[in-house]
PDB file of C-alpha atoms in Angstrom:
ATOM      1  CA  MET A 126     -24.774 -19.502 -16.023  1.00  0.00           C
ATOM      2  CA  SER A 127     -25.562 -17.942 -19.432  1.00  0.00           C
ATOM      3  CA  VAL A 128     -25.327 -14.231 -20.134  1.00  0.00           C
ATOM      4  CA  LEU A 129     -29.120 -13.871 -20.038  1.00  0.00           C
ATOM      5  CA  GLU A 130     -29.290 -15.644 -16.693  1.00  0.00           C
ATOM      6  CA  LEU A 131     -26.474 -13.435 -15.438  1.00  0.00           C
ATOM      7  CA  LEU A 132     -28.266 -10.249 -16.529  1.00  0.00           C
ATOM      8  CA  SER A 133     -31.430 -11.366 -14.765  1.00  0.00           C
ATOM      9  CA  SER A 134     -29.712 -12.201 -11.467  1.00  0.00           C
ATOM     10  CA  LYS A 135     -29.833  -9.936  -8.422  1.00  0.00           C
ATOM     11  CA  LEU A 136     -26.127 -10.510  -7.783  1.00  0.00           C
ATOM     12  CA  PHE A 137     -25.183  -8.975 -11.129  1.00  0.00           C
ATOM     13  CA  TRP A 138     -27.161  -5.788 -10.569  1.00  0.00           C
ATOM     14  CA  VAL A 139     -25.938  -5.412  -7.013  1.00  0.00           C
ATOM     15  CA  ARG A 140     -22.385  -5.540  -8.393  1.00  0.00           C
ATOM     16  CA  VAL A 141     -23.305  -2.929 -11.016  1.00  0.00           C
ATOM     17  CA  ALA A 142     -24.713  -0.682  -8.283  1.00  0.00           C
ATOM     18  CA  ALA A 143     -21.577  -1.139  -6.172  1.00  0.00           C
ATOM     19  CA  LEU A 144     -19.447  -0.324  -9.226  1.00  0.00           C
ATOM     20  CA  LEU A 145     -21.341   2.914  -9.896  1.00  0.00           C
ATOM     21  CA  PHE A 146     -21.419   3.997  -6.247  1.00  0.00           C
ATOM     22  CA  SER A 147     -17.666   3.506  -5.766  1.00  0.00           C
ATOM     23  CA  CYS A 148     -17.001   5.270  -9.078  1.00  0.00           C
ATOM     24  CA  VAL A 149     -18.988   8.329  -8.003  1.00  0.00           C
ATOM     25  CA  ALA A 150     -17.291   8.347  -4.589  1.00  0.00           C
ATOM     26  CA  PHE A 151     -13.806   8.857  -6.021  1.00  0.00           C
ATOM     27  CA  GLY A 152     -14.920  10.536  -9.249  1.00  0.00           C
ATOM     28  CA  VAL A 153     -16.285  13.665  -7.595  1.00  0.00           C
ATOM     29  CA  GLN A 154     -13.020  14.046  -5.690  1.00  0.00           C
ATOM     30  CA  LYS A 155     -11.063  13.971  -8.929  1.00  0.00           C
ATOM     31  CA  ILE A 156     -13.455  16.426 -10.562  1.00  0.00           C
ATOM     32  CA  GLY A 157     -13.378  19.300  -8.139  1.00  0.00           C
ATOM     33  CA  ALA A 158     -12.761  18.669  -4.449  1.00  0.00           C
ATOM     34  CA  PHE A 159      -8.956  19.032  -4.571  1.00  0.00           C
ATOM     35  CA  LEU A 160      -8.439  18.140  -0.936  1.00  0.00           C
ATOM     36  CA  PRO A 161      -4.912  18.091   0.522  1.00  0.00           C
ATOM     37  CA  LYS A 162      -3.098  14.847  -0.094  1.00  0.00           C
ATOM     38  CA  GLY A 163      -2.071  12.722   2.859  1.00  0.00           C
ATOM     39  CA  SER A 164      -2.671   9.379   4.504  1.00  0.00           C
ATOM     40  CA  PRO A 165      -6.454   9.751   5.155  1.00  0.00           C
ATOM     41  CA  TYR A 166      -7.186  11.113   1.674  1.00  0.00           C
ATOM     42  CA  ASP A 167      -4.927   8.592  -0.069  1.00  0.00           C
ATOM     43  CA  TRP A 168      -6.483   5.754   1.914  1.00  0.00           C
ATOM     44  CA  CYS A 169     -10.046   6.736   0.982  1.00  0.00           C
ATOM     45  CA  MET A 170      -9.148   7.151  -2.681  1.00  0.00           C
ATOM     46  CA  PHE A 171      -7.424   3.760  -2.651  1.00  0.00           C
ATOM     47  CA  CYS A 172     -10.479   2.136  -1.058  1.00  0.00           C
ATOM     48  CA  TRP A 173     -12.873   3.477  -3.673  1.00  0.00           C
ATOM     49  CA  MET A 174     -10.592   2.897  -6.663  1.00  0.00           C
ATOM     50  CA  PHE A 175      -9.635  -0.618  -5.549  1.00  0.00           C
ATOM     51  CA  SER A 176     -13.299  -1.521  -5.102  1.00  0.00           C
ATOM     52  CA  PHE A 177     -14.252  -0.059  -8.480  1.00  0.00           C
ATOM     53  CA  THR A 178     -11.385  -1.674 -10.388  1.00  0.00           C
ATOM     54  CA  CYS A 179     -11.781  -5.167  -8.944  1.00  0.00           C
ATOM     55  CA  THR A 180     -15.570  -5.122  -9.330  1.00  0.00           C
ATOM     56  CA  LEU A 181     -15.177  -4.038 -12.948  1.00  0.00           C
ATOM     57  CA  ILE A 182     -12.853  -7.005 -13.545  1.00  0.00           C
ATOM     58  CA  VAL A 183     -15.390  -9.407 -12.005  1.00  0.00           C
ATOM     59  CA  LEU A 184     -18.226  -8.012 -14.131  1.00  0.00           C
ATOM     60  CA  LEU A 185     -16.210  -8.128 -17.374  1.00  0.00           C
ATOM     61  CA  VAL A 186     -15.062 -11.694 -16.760  1.00  0.00           C
ATOM     62  CA  ASP A 187     -18.624 -12.796 -15.992  1.00  0.00           C
ATOM     63  CA  LEU A 188     -20.050 -11.049 -19.056  1.00  0.00           C
ATOM     64  CA  CYS A 189     -17.339 -12.295 -21.422  1.00  0.00           C
ATOM     65  CA  ARG A 190     -17.449 -15.817 -19.967  1.00  0.00           C
ATOM     66  CA  ILE A 191     -13.656 -16.100 -19.779  1.00  0.00           C
ATOM     67  CA  HIS A 192     -13.332 -17.737 -16.342  1.00  0.00           C
ATOM     68  CA  THR A 193     -11.255 -20.609 -17.705  1.00  0.00           C
ATOM     69  CA  TRP A 194      -8.769 -18.212 -19.296  1.00  0.00           C
ATOM     70  CA  ILE A 195      -7.857 -16.627 -15.968  1.00  0.00           C
ATOM     71  CA  PRO A 196      -5.412 -18.540 -13.724  1.00  0.00           C
ATOM     72  CA  MET A 197      -7.341 -18.084 -10.493  1.00  0.00           C
ATOM     73  CA  SER A 198     -10.144 -19.681  -8.526  1.00  0.00           C
ATOM     74  CA  TRP A 199     -13.404 -18.085  -9.638  1.00  0.00           C
ATOM     75  CA  THR A 200     -15.166 -19.581  -6.607  1.00  0.00           C
ATOM     76  CA  ASN A 201     -12.876 -17.514  -4.354  1.00  0.00           C
ATOM     77  CA  PHE A 202     -11.964 -14.323  -6.231  1.00  0.00           C
ATOM     78  CA  PRO A 203     -15.397 -12.574  -6.459  1.00  0.00           C
ATOM     79  CA  ILE A 204     -16.292 -13.130  -2.808  1.00  0.00           C
ATOM     80  CA  THR A 205     -12.816 -12.003  -1.731  1.00  0.00           C
ATOM     81  CA  VAL A 206     -13.194  -8.800  -3.752  1.00  0.00           C
ATOM     82  CA  ALA A 207     -16.652  -8.176  -2.281  1.00  0.00           C
ATOM     83  CA  CYS A 208     -15.443  -8.695   1.301  1.00  0.00           C
ATOM     84  CA  TYR A 209     -12.449  -6.397   0.902  1.00  0.00           C
ATOM     85  CA  ALA A 210     -14.523  -3.792  -0.933  1.00  0.00           C
ATOM     86  CA  ALA A 211     -17.176  -3.796   1.799  1.00  0.00           C
ATOM     87  CA  LEU A 212     -14.552  -3.287   4.496  1.00  0.00           C
ATOM     88  CA  PHE A 213     -12.616  -0.683   2.510  1.00  0.00           C
ATOM     89  CA  CYS A 214     -15.701   1.358   1.663  1.00  0.00           C
ATOM     90  CA  LEU A 215     -16.909   1.103   5.252  1.00  0.00           C
ATOM     91  CA  SER A 216     -13.597   2.471   6.516  1.00  0.00           C
ATOM     92  CA  ALA A 217     -13.658   5.274   3.920  1.00  0.00           C
ATOM     93  CA  SER A 218     -17.238   6.118   4.939  1.00  0.00           C
ATOM     94  CA  VAL A 219     -15.975   6.692   8.482  1.00  0.00           C
ATOM     95  CA  ILE A 220     -12.539   8.194   7.831  1.00  0.00           C
ATOM     96  CA  PHE A 221     -13.480  10.601   5.038  1.00  0.00           C
ATOM     97  CA  PRO A 222     -16.099  12.651   6.928  1.00  0.00           C
ATOM     98  CA  LEU A 223     -14.074  12.395  10.130  1.00  0.00           C
ATOM     99  CA  PHE A 224     -11.033  14.061   8.563  1.00  0.00           C
ATOM    100  CA  PHE A 225     -12.588  16.316   5.921  1.00  0.00           C
ATOM    101  CA  LEU A 226     -16.210  17.200   6.680  1.00  0.00           C
ATOM    102  CA  ARG A 227     -15.354  18.109  10.280  1.00  0.00           C
ATOM    103  CA  ASN A 228     -12.357  20.221   9.249  1.00  0.00           C
ATOM    104  CA  LYS A 229     -13.595  23.606   8.070  1.00  0.00           C
ATOM    105  CA  THR A 230     -10.213  25.262   7.508  1.00  0.00           C
ATOM    106  CA  TYR A 231     -10.054  24.463   3.794  1.00  0.00           C
ATOM    107  CA  LEU A 232     -13.690  23.671   2.979  1.00  0.00           C
ATOM    108  CA  ASN A 233     -15.744  26.176   1.014  1.00  0.00           C
ATOM    109  CA  SER A 234     -19.371  25.398   0.247  1.00  0.00           C
ATOM    110  CA  LYS A 235     -18.611  23.811  -3.138  1.00  0.00           C
ATOM    111  CA  ILE A 236     -15.878  21.517  -1.826  1.00  0.00           C
ATOM    112  CA  LYS A 237     -18.087  20.592   1.112  1.00  0.00           C
ATOM    113  CA  ASP A 238     -20.808  19.509  -1.322  1.00  0.00           C
ATOM    114  CA  TYR A 239     -18.315  17.280  -3.126  1.00  0.00           C
ATOM    115  CA  CYS A 240     -17.267  15.742   0.189  1.00  0.00           C
ATOM    116  CA  ILE A 241     -20.872  15.080   1.189  1.00  0.00           C
ATOM    117  CA  ILE A 242     -21.518  13.378  -2.156  1.00  0.00           C
ATOM    118  CA  SER A 243     -18.431  11.181  -1.744  1.00  0.00           C
ATOM    119  CA  THR A 244     -19.471  10.221   1.779  1.00  0.00           C
ATOM    120  CA  VAL A 245     -23.039   9.360   0.758  1.00  0.00           C
ATOM    121  CA  PHE A 246     -21.981   7.246  -2.208  1.00  0.00           C
ATOM    122  CA  SER A 247     -19.280   5.561  -0.125  1.00  0.00           C
ATOM    123  CA  CYS A 248     -21.989   4.516   2.334  1.00  0.00           C
ATOM    124  CA  LEU A 249     -24.167   3.286  -0.544  1.00  0.00           C
ATOM    125  CA  ALA A 250     -21.216   1.310  -1.935  1.00  0.00           C
ATOM    126  CA  THR A 251     -20.689  -0.273   1.481  1.00  0.00           C
ATOM    127  CA  VAL A 252     -24.311  -1.417   1.589  1.00  0.00           C
ATOM    128  CA  ALA A 253     -24.093  -2.716  -1.985  1.00  0.00           C
ATOM    129  CA  TYR A 254     -20.948  -4.728  -1.284  1.00  0.00           C
ATOM    130  CA  LEU A 255     -22.454  -6.178   1.887  1.00  0.00           C
ATOM    131  CA  GLY A 256     -25.473  -7.154  -0.192  1.00  0.00           C
ATOM    132  CA  GLU A 257     -23.167  -8.789  -2.732  1.00  0.00           C
ATOM    133  CA  VAL A 258     -21.514 -10.870  -0.001  1.00  0.00           C
ATOM    134  CA  ILE A 259     -24.899 -12.005   1.313  1.00  0.00           C
ATOM    135  CA  LEU A 260     -26.261 -12.816  -2.149  1.00  0.00           C
ATOM    136  CA  PHE A 261     -23.084 -14.629  -3.192  1.00  0.00           C
ATOM    137  CA  LYS A 262     -23.150 -16.860  -0.123  1.00  0.00           C
ATOM    138  CA  ALA A 263     -26.875 -17.545  -0.569  1.00  0.00           C
ATOM    139  CA  SER A 264     -26.647 -18.330  -4.292  1.00  0.00           C
ATOM    140  CA  SER A 265     -23.584 -20.626  -4.228  1.00  0.00           C
ATOM    141  CA  ARG A 266     -23.643 -22.546  -0.969  1.00  0.00           C
ATOM    142  CA  GLU A 267     -22.765 -25.871  -2.585  1.00  0.00           C
ATOM    143  CA  GLU A 268     -20.057 -24.453  -4.870  1.00  0.00           C
ATOM    144  CA  ALA A 269     -18.648 -21.798  -2.544  1.00  0.00           C
ATOM    145  CA  GLY A 270     -14.882 -21.807  -2.036  1.00  0.00           C
ATOM    146  CA  TYR A 271     -12.811 -21.371   1.094  1.00  0.00           C
ATOM    147  CA  MET A 272     -12.960 -17.570   0.998  1.00  0.00           C
ATOM    148  CA  ALA A 273     -16.759 -17.672   1.324  1.00  0.00           C
ATOM    149  CA  SER A 274     -16.459 -19.665   4.552  1.00  0.00           C
ATOM    150  CA  ALA A 275     -16.038 -18.184   8.024  1.00  0.00           C
ATOM    151  CA  PRO A 276     -12.244 -18.876   8.171  1.00  0.00           C
ATOM    152  CA  GLY A 277     -11.759 -17.243   4.775  1.00  0.00           C
ATOM    153  CA  MET A 278     -13.647 -14.111   5.756  1.00  0.00           C
ATOM    154  CA  ILE A 279     -11.763 -13.999   9.049  1.00  0.00           C
ATOM    155  CA  LYS A 280      -8.486 -13.864   7.109  1.00  0.00           C
ATOM    156  CA  VAL A 281      -9.837 -11.013   5.011  1.00  0.00           C
ATOM    157  CA  CYS A 282     -10.701  -9.155   8.213  1.00  0.00           C
ATOM    158  CA  GLN A 283      -7.240  -9.866   9.667  1.00  0.00           C
ATOM    159  CA  THR A 284      -5.460  -8.284   6.736  1.00  0.00           C
ATOM    160  CA  PHE A 285      -7.885  -5.364   6.658  1.00  0.00           C
ATOM    161  CA  VAL A 286      -7.424  -4.594  10.370  1.00  0.00           C
ATOM    162  CA  ALA A 287      -3.646  -4.737   9.877  1.00  0.00           C
ATOM    163  CA  CYS A 288      -3.981  -2.160   7.075  1.00  0.00           C
ATOM    164  CA  VAL A 289      -5.936   0.113   9.416  1.00  0.00           C
ATOM    165  CA  ILE A 290      -3.201  -0.283  12.043  1.00  0.00           C
ATOM    166  CA  PHE A 291      -0.593   0.763   9.466  1.00  0.00           C
ATOM    167  CA  LEU A 292      -2.735   3.765   8.499  1.00  0.00           C
ATOM    168  CA  VAL A 293      -3.158   4.942  12.101  1.00  0.00           C
ATOM    169  CA  LYS A 294       0.525   4.374  12.858  1.00  0.00           C
ATOM    170  CA  ASN A 295       1.392   6.532   9.858  1.00  0.00           C
ATOM    171  CA  LEU A 296      -0.635   9.384  11.380  1.00  0.00           C
ATOM    172  CA  MET A 297       1.442   9.324  14.559  1.00  0.00           C
ATOM    173  CA  SER A 298       4.384  11.657  15.017  1.00  0.00           C
ATOM    174  CA  CYS A 299       7.665  10.255  13.785  1.00  0.00           C
ATOM    175  CA  GLY A 300      10.335   9.220  16.213  1.00  0.00           C
ATOM    176  CA  ASP A 301      12.512   6.343  17.218  1.00  0.00           C
ATOM    177  CA  LEU A 302      10.577   3.472  18.741  1.00  0.00           C
ATOM    178  CA  PRO A 303      11.982   1.409  21.598  1.00  0.00           C
ATOM    179  CA  PRO A 304      12.742  -2.252  20.789  1.00  0.00           C
ATOM    180  CA  SER A 305       9.463  -3.438  22.336  1.00  0.00           C
ATOM    181  CA  LEU A 306       7.405  -1.253  19.996  1.00  0.00           C
ATOM    182  CA  GLN A 307       9.596  -2.181  17.044  1.00  0.00           C
ATOM    183  CA  TRP A 308       8.656  -5.767  17.834  1.00  0.00           C
ATOM    184  CA  CYS A 309       4.971  -4.789  17.757  1.00  0.00           C
ATOM    185  CA  MET A 310       5.390  -3.279  14.288  1.00  0.00           C
ATOM    186  CA  ALA A 311       7.211  -6.427  13.187  1.00  0.00           C
ATOM    187  CA  VAL A 312       4.269  -8.492  14.471  1.00  0.00           C
ATOM    188  CA  TYR A 313       1.793  -6.441  12.464  1.00  0.00           C
ATOM    189  CA  CYS A 314       3.893  -6.750   9.300  1.00  0.00           C
ATOM    190  CA  ILE A 315       4.713 -10.461   9.603  1.00  0.00           C
ATOM    191  CA  CYS A 316       1.166 -11.531  10.446  1.00  0.00           C
ATOM    192  CA  PHE A 317      -0.230  -9.361   7.648  1.00  0.00           C
ATOM    193  CA  ILE A 318       2.124 -10.941   5.120  1.00  0.00           C
ATOM    194  CA  LEU A 319       1.298 -14.473   6.292  1.00  0.00           C
ATOM    195  CA  SER A 320      -2.471 -13.927   6.236  1.00  0.00           C
ATOM    196  CA  MET A 321      -2.323 -12.213   2.862  1.00  0.00           C
ATOM    197  CA  ALA A 322      -0.233 -15.095   1.516  1.00  0.00           C
ATOM    198  CA  VAL A 323      -2.967 -17.529   2.585  1.00  0.00           C
ATOM    199  CA  VAL A 324      -5.640 -15.399   0.919  1.00  0.00           C
ATOM    200  CA  LEU A 325      -3.652 -15.215  -2.324  1.00  0.00           C
ATOM    201  CA  MET A 326      -2.996 -18.958  -2.283  1.00  0.00           C
ATOM    202  CA  PHE A 327      -6.724 -19.635  -2.230  1.00  0.00           C
ATOM    203  CA  VAL A 328      -7.502 -16.929  -4.789  1.00  0.00           C
ATOM    204  CA  TRP A 329      -4.843 -18.238  -7.168  1.00  0.00           C
ATOM    205  CA  ASP A 330      -5.855 -21.848  -6.421  1.00  0.00           C
ATOM    206  CA  CYS A 331      -2.406 -22.877  -5.212  1.00  0.00           C
ATOM    207  CA  THR A 332      -3.695 -25.056  -2.378  1.00  0.00           C
ATOM    208  CA  ILE A 333      -4.346 -28.002  -4.695  1.00  0.00           C
ATOM    209  CA  HIS A 334      -0.598 -28.677  -4.635  1.00  0.00           C
ATOM    210  CA  LEU A 335      -0.695 -29.196  -0.849  1.00  0.00           C
ATOM    211  CA  PRO A 336      -3.917 -31.152  -0.277  1.00  0.00           C
ATOM    212  CA  SER A 337      -2.990 -32.968   2.936  1.00  0.00           C
ATOM    213  CA  MET A 338      -0.407 -30.615   4.427  1.00  0.00           C
ATOM    214  CA  PHE A 339      -2.276 -27.325   3.982  1.00  0.00           C
ATOM    215  CA  PRO A 340      -4.691 -27.701   6.948  1.00  0.00           C
ATOM    216  CA  LYS A 341      -1.684 -28.236   9.233  1.00  0.00           C
ATOM    217  CA  LEU A 342       0.028 -25.198   7.736  1.00  0.00           C
ATOM    218  CA  LEU A 343      -3.089 -23.150   8.431  1.00  0.00           C
ATOM    219  CA  SER A 344      -3.138 -24.378  12.007  1.00  0.00           C
ATOM    220  CA  GLY A 345       0.551 -23.528  12.456  1.00  0.00           C
ATOM    221  CA  HIS A 346      -0.010 -20.101  10.939  1.00  0.00           C
ATOM    222  CA  GLY A 347      -2.936 -19.496  13.277  1.00  0.00           C
ATOM    223  CA  PHE A 348      -0.992 -20.501  16.368  1.00  0.00           C
ATOM    224  CA  LEU A 349       2.104 -18.454  15.449  1.00  0.00           C
ATOM    225  CA  SER A 350       0.022 -15.366  14.663  1.00  0.00           C
ATOM    226  CA  PHE A 351      -1.966 -15.765  17.896  1.00  0.00           C
ATOM    227  CA  VAL A 352       1.211 -15.886  20.000  1.00  0.00           C
ATOM    228  CA  MET A 353       2.728 -12.904  18.200  1.00  0.00           C
ATOM    229  CA  TYR A 354      -0.408 -10.782  18.477  1.00  0.00           C
ATOM    230  CA  LEU A 355      -0.769 -11.717  22.133  1.00  0.00           C
ATOM    231  CA  SER A 356       2.693 -10.270  22.759  1.00  0.00           C
ATOM    232  CA  ALA A 357       1.829  -7.103  20.804  1.00  0.00           C
ATOM    233  CA  THR A 358      -1.448  -6.731  22.716  1.00  0.00           C
ATOM    234  CA  ILE A 359       0.559  -6.667  25.955  1.00  0.00           C
ATOM    235  CA  LEU A 360       3.594  -4.676  24.842  1.00  0.00           C
ATOM    236  CA  TRP A 361       1.923  -1.884  22.855  1.00  0.00           C
ATOM    237  CA  PRO A 362      -0.140  -0.359  25.702  1.00  0.00           C
ATOM    238  CA  MET A 363       2.559  -1.164  28.256  1.00  0.00           C
ATOM    239  CA  TYR A 364       5.168   0.985  26.509  1.00  0.00           C
ATOM    240  CA  GLN A 365       2.964   3.533  24.725  1.00  0.00           C
ATOM    241  CA  PHE A 366       0.877   4.674  27.665  1.00  0.00           C
ATOM    242  CA  ASN A 367       3.645   5.495  30.094  1.00  0.00           C
ATOM    243  CA  ASP A 368       4.678   8.922  31.338  1.00  0.00           C
ATOM    244  CA  GLN A 369       7.250   9.483  28.624  1.00  0.00           C
ATOM    245  CA  TYR A 370       4.677   9.293  25.812  1.00  0.00           C
ATOM    246  CA  GLU A 371       1.631  10.400  27.761  1.00  0.00           C
ATOM    247  CA  ASP A 372       0.651  13.579  25.883  1.00  0.00           C
ATOM    248  CA  ARG A 373       1.552  12.655  22.315  1.00  0.00           C
ATOM    249  CA  ASP A 374      -0.778  10.969  19.823  1.00  0.00           C
ATOM    250  CA  TYR A 375      -2.901   9.518  22.598  1.00  0.00           C
ATOM    251  CA  SER A 376      -5.974   8.894  20.403  1.00  0.00           C
ATOM    252  CA  ASN A 377      -3.922   7.245  17.642  1.00  0.00           C
ATOM    253  CA  LYS A 378      -2.060   5.066  20.129  1.00  0.00           C
ATOM    254  CA  MET A 379      -5.342   4.041  21.696  1.00  0.00           C
ATOM    255  CA  ALA A 380      -6.736   3.215  18.241  1.00  0.00           C
ATOM    256  CA  VAL A 381      -3.744   0.955  17.509  1.00  0.00           C
ATOM    257  CA  ALA A 382      -4.243  -0.770  20.862  1.00  0.00           C
ATOM    258  CA  VAL A 383      -7.935  -1.367  20.141  1.00  0.00           C
ATOM    259  CA  PHE A 384      -7.305  -2.700  16.640  1.00  0.00           C
ATOM    260  CA  THR A 385      -4.518  -4.925  17.999  1.00  0.00           C
ATOM    261  CA  CYS A 386      -6.986  -6.463  20.459  1.00  0.00           C
ATOM    262  CA  LEU A 387      -9.517  -6.861  17.652  1.00  0.00           C
ATOM    263  CA  ASN A 388      -7.023  -8.700  15.474  1.00  0.00           C
ATOM    264  CA  LEU A 389      -6.040 -10.890  18.426  1.00  0.00           C
ATOM    265  CA  LEU A 390      -9.676 -11.982  18.703  1.00  0.00           C
ATOM    266  CA  LEU A 391      -9.759 -12.686  14.967  1.00  0.00           C
ATOM    267  CA  TYR A 392      -6.629 -14.823  15.220  1.00  0.00           C
ATOM    268  CA  ILE A 393      -8.121 -16.715  18.174  1.00  0.00           C
ATOM    269  CA  ALA A 394     -11.209 -17.492  16.074  1.00  0.00           C
ATOM    270  CA  ASP A 395      -8.977 -18.448  13.140  1.00  0.00           C
ATOM    271  CA  LEU A 396      -6.937 -20.766  15.362  1.00  0.00           C
ATOM    272  CA  ALA A 397     -10.105 -22.400  16.667  1.00  0.00           C
ATOM    273  CA  TYR A 398     -11.356 -23.107  13.139  1.00  0.00           C
ATOM    274  CA  SER A 399      -8.018 -24.444  11.886  1.00  0.00           C
ATOM    275  CA  THR A 400      -7.565 -26.614  14.996  1.00  0.00           C
ATOM    276  CA  LYS A 401     -11.026 -28.085  14.463  1.00  0.00           C
ATOM    277  CA  VAL A 402     -10.107 -29.007  10.882  1.00  0.00           C
ATOM    278  CA  VAL A 403      -6.833 -30.666  11.885  1.00  0.00           C
ATOM    279  CA  PHE A 404      -7.763 -32.481  15.081  1.00  0.00           C
ATOM    280  CA  ILE A 405     -11.482 -33.193  14.683  1.00  0.00           C
ATOM    281  CA  ASP A 406     -12.438 -33.395  11.030  1.00  0.00           C
ATOM    282  CA  ILE A 407      -9.316 -35.334  10.006  1.00  0.00           C
ATOM    283  CA  SER A 408      -9.706 -37.712  12.968  1.00  0.00           C
ATOM    284  CA  ASN A 409     -13.314 -38.394  11.967  1.00  0.00           C
ATOM    285  CA  ALA A 410     -12.196 -39.038   8.394  1.00  0.00           C
ATOM    286  CA  ASP A 411      -9.626 -41.589   9.594  1.00  0.00           C
ATOM    287  CA  ASN A 412     -12.267 -43.402  11.633  1.00  0.00           C
TER     288      ASN A 412
END
């Protein structure tokens, strides 16, 4: 695609809109909101700045036509950025007003206006990134990479949900966890690392070195993660919602339990896709 064709495409201008919306969302906070730092604030700022930075990289590479100079898969990187940015901005659009617009202890009218602006533009950025995902999939169906497929997007969602679990866990009161809950945290960390490794392997186009073995590795990863998350889905509510911990951080503990169940469902779907590739598609190819 030439530069003129790029400038006339809807996808390009949707990316520009997403870039501007995410920039405004974090820019007004840097200008004058001065909210107290902490996990919710840091998370929202990370979401907006990550989305802005990665979208800017995609736009500059497209405009300068330097895809071949960058050691990554350009069929996978833009859609991966758009998916993460959509999820990050969506989470910031929920978390930011929940923690800051509802809390009136440190909000004067001017700071409240800044927070409203950030929330509105975060919502607009979410819509723009969702539009980018839809347009990207519609415009490159034949050339789309793995990350534009359902299994690829599922892995993006898996890592995102794990990040949310880490965020909520960080909001809980500190204290020593029993071994069962330490195992749950280990599950979240290990599965996050494995899923993120798969995403990075596709983004950096490392899968070409394992053409025949990689589908089996994906299936093994899906099965291992499913078993581990199944154990966490059982152990977390079993040991968090007993009498000893009944009155502390109930909402946060419930949120972790819900997101654990959500990720379990994502890993079940991932396992189903990877099993289909290994046991059905490969069998048909052999026949």
